[in-house]
Amino acid sequence: MKQRINLYQAGLQPVPQRFALPTLLRSCSLVLLVIAGTAGTLQYQLQQQQLQTNKIQTAVQQKSEELANLQQALDNRQPEQSLLQQVDQLNVEIGQKQQLLQYLTADQQAQPPRYAAVLQQLSTQDLPQFWLRSFRLGKAGVEFDGVTRDAALVPQWLRQLGQSPQFSGQQFSAVSFQPLAQDYLQFRVSSSDTALAAESLR
């Protein structure tokens, strides 16, 4: 026997969640502060790592020059045991520093500063009556969640986002809106781009 369910009954309809405007504004302000703070921290860490790499490169160059001078001294006269020991020690130091330099270089190439650049890009995009509350970047795609008073601002914001190198060519496959209090709309935009690395901030 077939049964039919009336999905238009009031009890089965989704109930929109309504939030007070001050609460939404405080939440959006907090998210922006977190984004700006995290971007600054990551940028500082990248700068410190680059400084360390530059110092090691300078040290390797200095040791190489010392080794060249010692080698020239050995070529000009009969080798002394002390000079031979210095050459061996310099070779060991240069080898160690080159290994560390290769490790730092490989680490920077394996983990490019995409996350810091994304945070910086999002913190600079500012539209009136538009607030980004959260976002997620991962292998499964990218998702943005926010609040606006004008639905037309969402595609405008996405066009601005697509002009950045981090999101160039990004295709968004789903956009949804949910009404909130005082003519505000909650929006959610997502994609299925598998090229992004698994990074998230919620």
CSV table of C-alpha atoms in Angstrom, one decimal, residues 66-141:
chain,number,residue,atom,x,y,z
A,66,GLU,CA,88.3,30.1,3.2
A,67,LEU,CA,88.6,26.7,1.6
A,68,ALA,CA,89.8,28.2,-1.7
A,69,ASN,CA,92.4,30.3,0.1
A,70,LEU,CA,93.7,27.3,2.0
A,71,GLN,CA,93.8,25.2,-1.1
A,72,GLN,CA,95.8,28.0,-2.8
A,73,ALA,CA,98.2,28.0,0.1
A,74,LEU,CA,98.6,24.2,-0.2
A,75,ASP,CA,99.4,24.5,-3.9
A,76,ASN,CA,102.1,27.2,-3.3
A,77,ARG,CA,104.1,25.3,-0.7
A,78,GLN,CA,104.6,21.9,0.9
A,79,PRO,CA,101.4,20.8,2.7
A,80,GLU,CA,101.4,21.1,6.5
A,81,GLN,CA,99.4,18.9,8.7
A,82,SER,CA,97.6,21.8,10.3
A,83,LEU,CA,96.5,23.1,6.9
A,84,LEU,CA,95.3,19.7,5.9
A,85,GLN,CA,93.3,19.5,9.1
A,86,GLN,CA,91.7,22.9,8.4
A,87,VAL,CA,90.8,21.8,4.9
A,88,ASP,CA,89.1,18.7,6.2
A,89,GLN,CA,87.2,20.7,8.9
A,90,LEU,CA,86.0,23.2,6.3
A,91,ASN,CA,84.8,20.5,4.0
A,92,VAL,CA,82.8,19.0,6.9
A,93,GLU,CA,81.3,22.4,7.8
A,94,ILE,CA,80.4,23.2,4.2
A,95,GLY,CA,78.8,19.8,3.8
A,96,GLN,CA,76.7,20.2,6.9
A,97,LYS,CA,75.5,23.7,5.9
A,98,GLN,CA,74.7,22.7,2.4
A,99,GLN,CA,72.6,19.8,3.7
A,100,LEU,CA,70.7,22.3,6.0
A,101,LEU,CA,70.3,24.7,3.1
A,102,GLN,CA,68.9,22.0,0.9
A,103,TYR,CA,66.4,21.0,3.6
A,104,LEU,CA,65.2,24.6,4.1
A,105,THR,CA,64.9,25.1,0.3
A,106,ALA,CA,63.0,21.9,-0.2
A,107,ASP,CA,60.7,22.7,2.7
A,108,GLN,CA,59.9,26.2,1.2
A,109,GLN,CA,59.2,24.6,-2.2
A,110,ALA,CA,57.1,21.8,-0.7
A,111,GLN,CA,55.0,24.2,1.3
A,112,PRO,CA,54.6,27.5,-0.6
A,113,PRO,CA,53.1,30.4,1.3
A,114,ARG,CA,49.6,29.9,-0.3
A,115,TYR,CA,47.8,30.1,3.0
A,116,ALA,CA,49.3,33.4,4.1
A,117,ALA,CA,48.7,34.8,0.6
A,118,VAL,CA,45.0,33.7,0.8
A,119,LEU,CA,44.5,35.3,4.2
A,120,GLN,CA,46.1,38.5,3.0
A,121,GLN,CA,43.9,38.6,-0.1
A,122,LEU,CA,40.7,38.0,1.9
A,123,SER,CA,41.6,40.7,4.4
A,124,THR,CA,42.0,43.3,1.7
A,125,GLN,CA,38.7,42.6,-0.1
A,126,ASP,CA,36.1,45.0,1.4
A,127,LEU,CA,32.6,45.6,0.1
A,128,PRO,CA,29.8,47.6,1.9
A,129,GLN,CA,27.1,45.5,3.5
A,130,PHE,CA,29.2,42.3,3.0
A,131,TRP,CA,30.8,40.3,5.7
A,132,LEU,CA,32.7,37.0,5.4
A,133,ARG,CA,32.2,34.8,8.5
A,134,SER,CA,34.2,31.7,7.7
A,135,PHE,CA,36.0,29.9,4.9
A,136,ARG,CA,37.5,26.5,4.2
A,137,LEU,CA,40.2,25.5,1.7
A,138,GLY,CA,40.8,21.8,1.1
A,139,LYS,CA,41.4,19.1,-1.5
A,140,ALA,CA,37.7,18.7,-1.9
A,141,GLY,CA,37.3,22.4,-2.9
